[in-house]
Coordinates of C-alpha atoms and ligand atoms in Angstrom, one line a residue:
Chain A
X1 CA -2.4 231.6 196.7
X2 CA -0.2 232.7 199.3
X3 CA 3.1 234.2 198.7
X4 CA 6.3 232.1 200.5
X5 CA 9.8 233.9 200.5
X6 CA 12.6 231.3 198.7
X7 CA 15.3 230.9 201.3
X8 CA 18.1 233.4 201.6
X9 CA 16.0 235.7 199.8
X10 CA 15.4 238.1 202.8
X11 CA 13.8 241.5 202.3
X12 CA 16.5 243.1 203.9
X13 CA 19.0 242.3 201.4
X14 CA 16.6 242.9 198.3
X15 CA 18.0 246.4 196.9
X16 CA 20.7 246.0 194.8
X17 CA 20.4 250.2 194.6
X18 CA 21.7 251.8 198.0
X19 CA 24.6 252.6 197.7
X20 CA 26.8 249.5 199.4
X21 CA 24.2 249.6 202.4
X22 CA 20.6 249.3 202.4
X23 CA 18.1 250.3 204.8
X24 CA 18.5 248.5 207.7
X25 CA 22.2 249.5 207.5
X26 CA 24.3 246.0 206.2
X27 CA 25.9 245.2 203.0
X28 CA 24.5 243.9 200.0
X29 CA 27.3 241.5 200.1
X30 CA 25.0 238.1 200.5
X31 CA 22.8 239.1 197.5
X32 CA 26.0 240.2 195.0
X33 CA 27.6 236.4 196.7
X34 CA 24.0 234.9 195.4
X35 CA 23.9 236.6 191.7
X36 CA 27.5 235.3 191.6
X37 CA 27.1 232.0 192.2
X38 CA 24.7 231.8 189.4
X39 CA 26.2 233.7 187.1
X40 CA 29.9 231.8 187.5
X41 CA 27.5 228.5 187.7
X42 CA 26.5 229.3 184.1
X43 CA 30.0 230.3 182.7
X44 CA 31.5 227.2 184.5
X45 CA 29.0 224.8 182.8
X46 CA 31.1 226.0 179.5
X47 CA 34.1 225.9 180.7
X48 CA 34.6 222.8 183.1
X49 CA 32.5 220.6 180.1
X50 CA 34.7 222.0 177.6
X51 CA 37.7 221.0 179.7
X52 CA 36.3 217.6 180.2
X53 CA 35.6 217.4 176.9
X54 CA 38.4 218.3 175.7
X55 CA 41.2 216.1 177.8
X56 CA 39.3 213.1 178.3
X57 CA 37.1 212.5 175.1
X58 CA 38.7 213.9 172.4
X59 CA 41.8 211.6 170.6
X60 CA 43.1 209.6 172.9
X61 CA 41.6 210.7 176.1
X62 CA 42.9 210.0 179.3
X63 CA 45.9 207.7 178.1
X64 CA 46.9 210.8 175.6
X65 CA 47.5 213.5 178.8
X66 CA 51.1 214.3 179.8
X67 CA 54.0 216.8 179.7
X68 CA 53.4 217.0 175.8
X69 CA 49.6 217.7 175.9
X70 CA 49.5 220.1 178.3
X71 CA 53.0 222.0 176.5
X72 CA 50.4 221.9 173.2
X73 CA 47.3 223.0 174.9
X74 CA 49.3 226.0 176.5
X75 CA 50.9 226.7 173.5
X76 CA 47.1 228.4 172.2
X77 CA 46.6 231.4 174.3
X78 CA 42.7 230.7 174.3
X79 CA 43.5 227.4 176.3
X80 CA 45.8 230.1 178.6
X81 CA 42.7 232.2 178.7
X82 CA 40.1 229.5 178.9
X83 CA 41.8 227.6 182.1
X84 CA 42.8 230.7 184.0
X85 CA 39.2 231.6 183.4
X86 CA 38.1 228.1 184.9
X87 CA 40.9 228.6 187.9
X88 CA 39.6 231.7 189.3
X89 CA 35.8 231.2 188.8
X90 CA 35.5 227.8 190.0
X91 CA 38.0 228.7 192.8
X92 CA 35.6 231.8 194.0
X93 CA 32.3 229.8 193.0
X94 CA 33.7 227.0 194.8
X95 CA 35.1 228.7 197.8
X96 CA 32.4 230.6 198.3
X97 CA 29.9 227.5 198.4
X98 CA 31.9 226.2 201.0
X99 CA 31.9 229.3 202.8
X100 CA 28.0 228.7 203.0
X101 CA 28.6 225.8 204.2
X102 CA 30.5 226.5 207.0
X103 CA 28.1 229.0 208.0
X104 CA 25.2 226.1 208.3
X105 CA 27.2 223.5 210.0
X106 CA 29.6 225.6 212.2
X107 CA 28.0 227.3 215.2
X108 CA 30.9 228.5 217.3
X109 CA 32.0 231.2 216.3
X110 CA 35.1 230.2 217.5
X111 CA 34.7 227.1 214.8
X112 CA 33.6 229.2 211.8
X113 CA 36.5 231.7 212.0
X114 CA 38.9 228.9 212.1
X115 CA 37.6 227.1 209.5
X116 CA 37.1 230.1 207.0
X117 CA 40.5 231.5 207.6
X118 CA 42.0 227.5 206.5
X119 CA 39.7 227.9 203.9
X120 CA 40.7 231.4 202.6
X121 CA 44.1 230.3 203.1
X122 CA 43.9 227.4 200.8
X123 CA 42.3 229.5 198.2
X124 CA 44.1 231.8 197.7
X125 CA 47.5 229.2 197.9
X126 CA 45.6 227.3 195.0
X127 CA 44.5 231.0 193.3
X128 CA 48.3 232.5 193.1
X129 CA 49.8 229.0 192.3
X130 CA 47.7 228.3 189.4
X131 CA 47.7 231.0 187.5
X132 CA 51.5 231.3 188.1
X133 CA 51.8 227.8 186.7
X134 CA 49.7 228.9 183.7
X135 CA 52.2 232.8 183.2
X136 CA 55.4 231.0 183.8
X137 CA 55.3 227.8 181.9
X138 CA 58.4 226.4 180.2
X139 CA 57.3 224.2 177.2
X140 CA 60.9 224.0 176.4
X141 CA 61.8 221.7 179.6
X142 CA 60.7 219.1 177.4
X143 CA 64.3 218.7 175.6
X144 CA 62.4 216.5 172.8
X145 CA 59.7 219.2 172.5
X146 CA 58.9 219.1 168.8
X147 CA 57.2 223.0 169.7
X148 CA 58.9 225.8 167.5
X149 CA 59.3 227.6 170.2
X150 CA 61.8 225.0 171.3
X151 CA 64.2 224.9 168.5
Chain B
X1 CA -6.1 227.3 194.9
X2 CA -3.5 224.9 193.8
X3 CA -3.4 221.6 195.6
X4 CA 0.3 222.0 196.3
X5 CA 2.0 225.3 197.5
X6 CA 4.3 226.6 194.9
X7 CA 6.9 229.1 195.0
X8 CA 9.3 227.6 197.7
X9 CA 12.4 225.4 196.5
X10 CA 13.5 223.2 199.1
X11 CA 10.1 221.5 200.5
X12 CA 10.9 217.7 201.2
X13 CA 11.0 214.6 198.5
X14 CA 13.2 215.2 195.7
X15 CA 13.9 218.9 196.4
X16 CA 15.5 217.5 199.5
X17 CA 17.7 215.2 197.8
X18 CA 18.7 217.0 195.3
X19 CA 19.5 220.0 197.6
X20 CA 21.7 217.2 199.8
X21 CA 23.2 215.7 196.5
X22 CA 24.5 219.5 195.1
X23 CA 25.8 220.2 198.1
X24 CA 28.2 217.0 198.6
X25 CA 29.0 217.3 194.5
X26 CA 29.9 220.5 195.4
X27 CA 32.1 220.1 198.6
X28 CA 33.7 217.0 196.0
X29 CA 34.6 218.8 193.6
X30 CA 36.0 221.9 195.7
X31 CA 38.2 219.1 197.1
X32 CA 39.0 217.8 193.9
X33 CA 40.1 220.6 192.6
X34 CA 42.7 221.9 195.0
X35 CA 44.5 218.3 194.5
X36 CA 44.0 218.8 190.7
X37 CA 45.7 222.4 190.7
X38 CA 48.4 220.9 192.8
X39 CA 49.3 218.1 190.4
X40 CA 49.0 220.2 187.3
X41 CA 51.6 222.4 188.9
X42 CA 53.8 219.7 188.4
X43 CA 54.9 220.8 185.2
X44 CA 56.8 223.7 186.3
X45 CA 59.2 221.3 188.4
X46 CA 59.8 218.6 185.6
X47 CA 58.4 216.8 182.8
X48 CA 59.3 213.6 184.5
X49 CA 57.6 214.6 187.6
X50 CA 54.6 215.4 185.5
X51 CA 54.4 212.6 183.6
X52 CA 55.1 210.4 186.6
X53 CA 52.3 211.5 188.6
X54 CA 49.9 211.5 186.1
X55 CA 51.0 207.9 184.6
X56 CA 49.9 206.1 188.6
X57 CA 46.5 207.7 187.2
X58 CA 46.6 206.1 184.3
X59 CA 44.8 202.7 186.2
X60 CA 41.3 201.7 186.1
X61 CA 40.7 202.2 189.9
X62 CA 41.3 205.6 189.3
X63 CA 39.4 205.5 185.8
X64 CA 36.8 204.9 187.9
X65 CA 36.9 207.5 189.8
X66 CA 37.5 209.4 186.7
X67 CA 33.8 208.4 186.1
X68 CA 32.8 208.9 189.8
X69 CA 33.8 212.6 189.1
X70 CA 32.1 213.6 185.7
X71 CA 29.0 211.9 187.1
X72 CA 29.8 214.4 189.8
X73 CA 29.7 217.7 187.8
X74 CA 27.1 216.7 185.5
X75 CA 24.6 216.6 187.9
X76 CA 26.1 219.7 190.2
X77 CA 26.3 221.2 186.1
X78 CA 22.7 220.6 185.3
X79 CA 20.7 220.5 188.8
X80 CA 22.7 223.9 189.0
X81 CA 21.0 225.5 185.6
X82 CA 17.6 223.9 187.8
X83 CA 18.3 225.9 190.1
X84 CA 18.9 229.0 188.4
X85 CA 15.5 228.8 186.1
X86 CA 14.1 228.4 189.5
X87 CA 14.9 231.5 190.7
X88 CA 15.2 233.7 187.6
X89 CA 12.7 232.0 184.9
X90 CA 8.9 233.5 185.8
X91 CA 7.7 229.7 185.2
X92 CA 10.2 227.9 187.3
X93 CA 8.6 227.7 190.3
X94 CA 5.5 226.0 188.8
X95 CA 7.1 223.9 186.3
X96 CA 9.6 222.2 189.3
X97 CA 8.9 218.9 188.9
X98 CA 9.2 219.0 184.9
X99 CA 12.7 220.6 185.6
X100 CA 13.8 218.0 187.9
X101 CA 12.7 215.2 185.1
X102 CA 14.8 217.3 182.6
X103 CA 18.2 217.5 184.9
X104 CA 17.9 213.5 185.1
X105 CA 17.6 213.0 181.0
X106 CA 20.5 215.5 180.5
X107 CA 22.4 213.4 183.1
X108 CA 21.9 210.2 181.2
X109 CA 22.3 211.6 177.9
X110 CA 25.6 213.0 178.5
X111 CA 26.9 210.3 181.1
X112 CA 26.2 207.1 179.6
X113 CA 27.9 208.1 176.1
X114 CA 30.6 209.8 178.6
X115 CA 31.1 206.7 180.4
X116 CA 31.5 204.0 177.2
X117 CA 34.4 206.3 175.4
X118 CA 36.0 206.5 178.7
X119 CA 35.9 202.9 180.0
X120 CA 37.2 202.2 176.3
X121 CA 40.2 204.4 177.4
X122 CA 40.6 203.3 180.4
X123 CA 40.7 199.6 179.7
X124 CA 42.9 199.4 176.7
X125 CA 41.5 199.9 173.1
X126 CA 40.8 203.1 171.6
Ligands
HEM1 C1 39.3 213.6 185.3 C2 39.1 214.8 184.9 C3 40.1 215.8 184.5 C4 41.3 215.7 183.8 C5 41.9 214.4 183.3 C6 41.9 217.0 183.8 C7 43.1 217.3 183.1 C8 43.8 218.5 183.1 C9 45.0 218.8 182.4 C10 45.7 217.8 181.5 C11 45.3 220.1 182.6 C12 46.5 220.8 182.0 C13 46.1 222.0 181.1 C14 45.0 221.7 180.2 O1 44.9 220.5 179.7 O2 44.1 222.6 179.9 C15 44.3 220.6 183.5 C16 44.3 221.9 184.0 C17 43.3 222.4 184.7 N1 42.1 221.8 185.1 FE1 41.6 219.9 184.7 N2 41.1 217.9 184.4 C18 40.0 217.3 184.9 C19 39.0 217.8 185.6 C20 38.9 219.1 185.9 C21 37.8 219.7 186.6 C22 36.5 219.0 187.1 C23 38.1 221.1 186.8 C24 37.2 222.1 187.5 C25 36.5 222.0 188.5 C26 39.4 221.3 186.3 C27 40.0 222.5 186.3 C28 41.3 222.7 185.8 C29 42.0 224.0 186.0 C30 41.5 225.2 186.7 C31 43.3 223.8 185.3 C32 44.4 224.8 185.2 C33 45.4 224.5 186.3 C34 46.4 225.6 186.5 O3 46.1 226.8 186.5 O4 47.6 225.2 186.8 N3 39.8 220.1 185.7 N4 43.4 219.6 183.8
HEM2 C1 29.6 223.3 186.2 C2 28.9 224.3 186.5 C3 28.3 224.7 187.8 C4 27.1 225.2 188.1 C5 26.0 225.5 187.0 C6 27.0 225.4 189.5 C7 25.8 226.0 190.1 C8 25.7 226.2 191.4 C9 24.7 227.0 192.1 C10 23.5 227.7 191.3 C11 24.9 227.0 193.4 C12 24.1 227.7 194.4 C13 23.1 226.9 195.2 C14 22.3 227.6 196.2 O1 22.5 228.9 196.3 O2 21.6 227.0 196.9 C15 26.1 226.2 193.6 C16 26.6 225.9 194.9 C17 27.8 225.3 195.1 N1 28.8 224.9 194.1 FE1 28.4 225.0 192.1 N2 28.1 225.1 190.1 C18 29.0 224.6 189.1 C19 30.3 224.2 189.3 C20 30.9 224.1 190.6 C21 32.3 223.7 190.8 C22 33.4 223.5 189.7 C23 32.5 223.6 192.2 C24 33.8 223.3 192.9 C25 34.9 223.9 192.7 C26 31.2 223.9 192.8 C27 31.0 224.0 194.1 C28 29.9 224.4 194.8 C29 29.6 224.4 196.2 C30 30.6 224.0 197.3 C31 28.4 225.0 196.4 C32 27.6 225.3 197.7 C33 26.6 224.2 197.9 C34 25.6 224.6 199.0 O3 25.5 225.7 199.5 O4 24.8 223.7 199.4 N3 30.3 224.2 191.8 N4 26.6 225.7 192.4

């Protein structure tokens, strides 16, 4: 039976020993991107079902989400935890993926650095404003908030 | 020998579609995503505003989408977990097809349930 690499799995990047650079003198940083795509994949599967779970089956679904909900939800620091959780991994998971991406469709190199740095940029926009949203939320704008917090 | 080479993941047939079909769930949902941070952030300007843009959601075009989406991330969700007993489980390589078979039960068995309670929502009723 003869042995065939799977892709991306080149024998230059194998070593996760090495001390930041292997061998032949480059990072590890395409075999740590690869473990963590699978190891966010797994912890997403948890977290984005849950969510979806959550907000669109449970009670009244979609016709129960608005200001109120969300002031609720917040109001449990494991909902805090759990969505700032889901933010940044399926931000990096997701940016990352389309960092792949780019590198198979772009060719100029010209093209790719553009389209990274837009990329980057957007992230991390989206990164800092969500989990600023999720630290600095006011349940209390809600004047007929029914939260103790509130009265 | 075995009649077909084992041990590579992305050779043709359903490997090849299934490859194509993660990746466009994938670049979806990215996209998806930055619009869904960017609504949710809503509710730091206003209740109203919140509940303003989230009530022109509340319309079966977009309840469709709604369906469009989770139909999305299931498979992205579960041809992901594929992917991973591919490349970490000892018996993935040879037990690919069986795999694939599996992702496309745990898509219906999720989505079809999924679908009902949220077309239910969607279009009036409970
Ligand atoms: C149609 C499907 C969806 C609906 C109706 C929905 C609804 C909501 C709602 C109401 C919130 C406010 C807080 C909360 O309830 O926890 C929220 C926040 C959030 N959702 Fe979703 N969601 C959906 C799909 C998704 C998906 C697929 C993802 C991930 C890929 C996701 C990621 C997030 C994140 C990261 C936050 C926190 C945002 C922030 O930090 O400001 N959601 N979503
Ligand atoms: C729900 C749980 C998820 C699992 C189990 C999962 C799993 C995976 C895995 C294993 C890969 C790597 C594929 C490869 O190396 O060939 C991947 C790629 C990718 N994922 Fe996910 N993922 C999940 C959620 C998400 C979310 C929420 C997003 C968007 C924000 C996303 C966007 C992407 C993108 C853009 C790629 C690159 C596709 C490619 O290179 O062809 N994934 N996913």
């Amino acid at each position: 039976m003869s042995e065939i690499a799977a892709p991306r799995s080149s024998t230059r990047s194998r070593s996760l020993k090495g001390g930041g650079r292997n061998r032949s003198g480059q990072t590890n940083f395409e075999l740590y991107s690869w473990l963590f795509m699978r190891l966010s994949g797994l912890a997403l599967v948890v977290l984005v079902l849950g969510h979806l779970f959550v907000n669109l089956m449970l009670g009244g679904g979609i016709t129960a989400l608005d200001f109120a909900f969300v002031a609720g939800k917040w109001a449990n620091p494991l909902w805090q935890v759990w969505d700032l959780l889901m933010l940044w991994l399926a931000m990096l998971h997701g940016t990352n993926g389309m960092r792949t991406i780019i590198n198979d469709y772009a060719e100029k190199d010209q093209t790719r650095f553009w389209l990274k740095s837009l990329l980057i940029t957007a992230s991390i926009v989206i990164v800092v404003l969500g989990t600023l949203v999720i630290f600095t939320f006011d349940p209390c704008l809600d004047p007929s908030s029914t939260l103790s917090v509130c009265k | 020998m075995p009649s077909k080479p084992v041990g590579t993941l992305y050779r043709g047939h359903e490997g090849m579609w299934s490859w194509v079909a993660h990746r466009i769930t994938g670049v979806g949902i990215f996209f998806f995503l930055l619009v869904h941070v960017l609504d949710t952030a809503l509710v730091r300007v206003s209740p109203e505003a919140y509940n303003e843009v989230i009530g022109t959601y509340k319309n079966p075009i977009v309840g469709l989408m709604e369906v469009g989406l989770v139909g999305a991330i299931l498979f992205h969700a579960f041809n992901g977990i594929r992917l991973i007993l591919v490349d970490f489980w000892a018996k993935g390589p040879r037990n690919q097809r069986k795999l694939m078979i599996g992702v496309g039960v745990v898509w219906i068995v999720l989505f079809v349930p999924f679908v009902i309670r949220h077309l239910m929502h969607v279009f009036g009723g409970e």
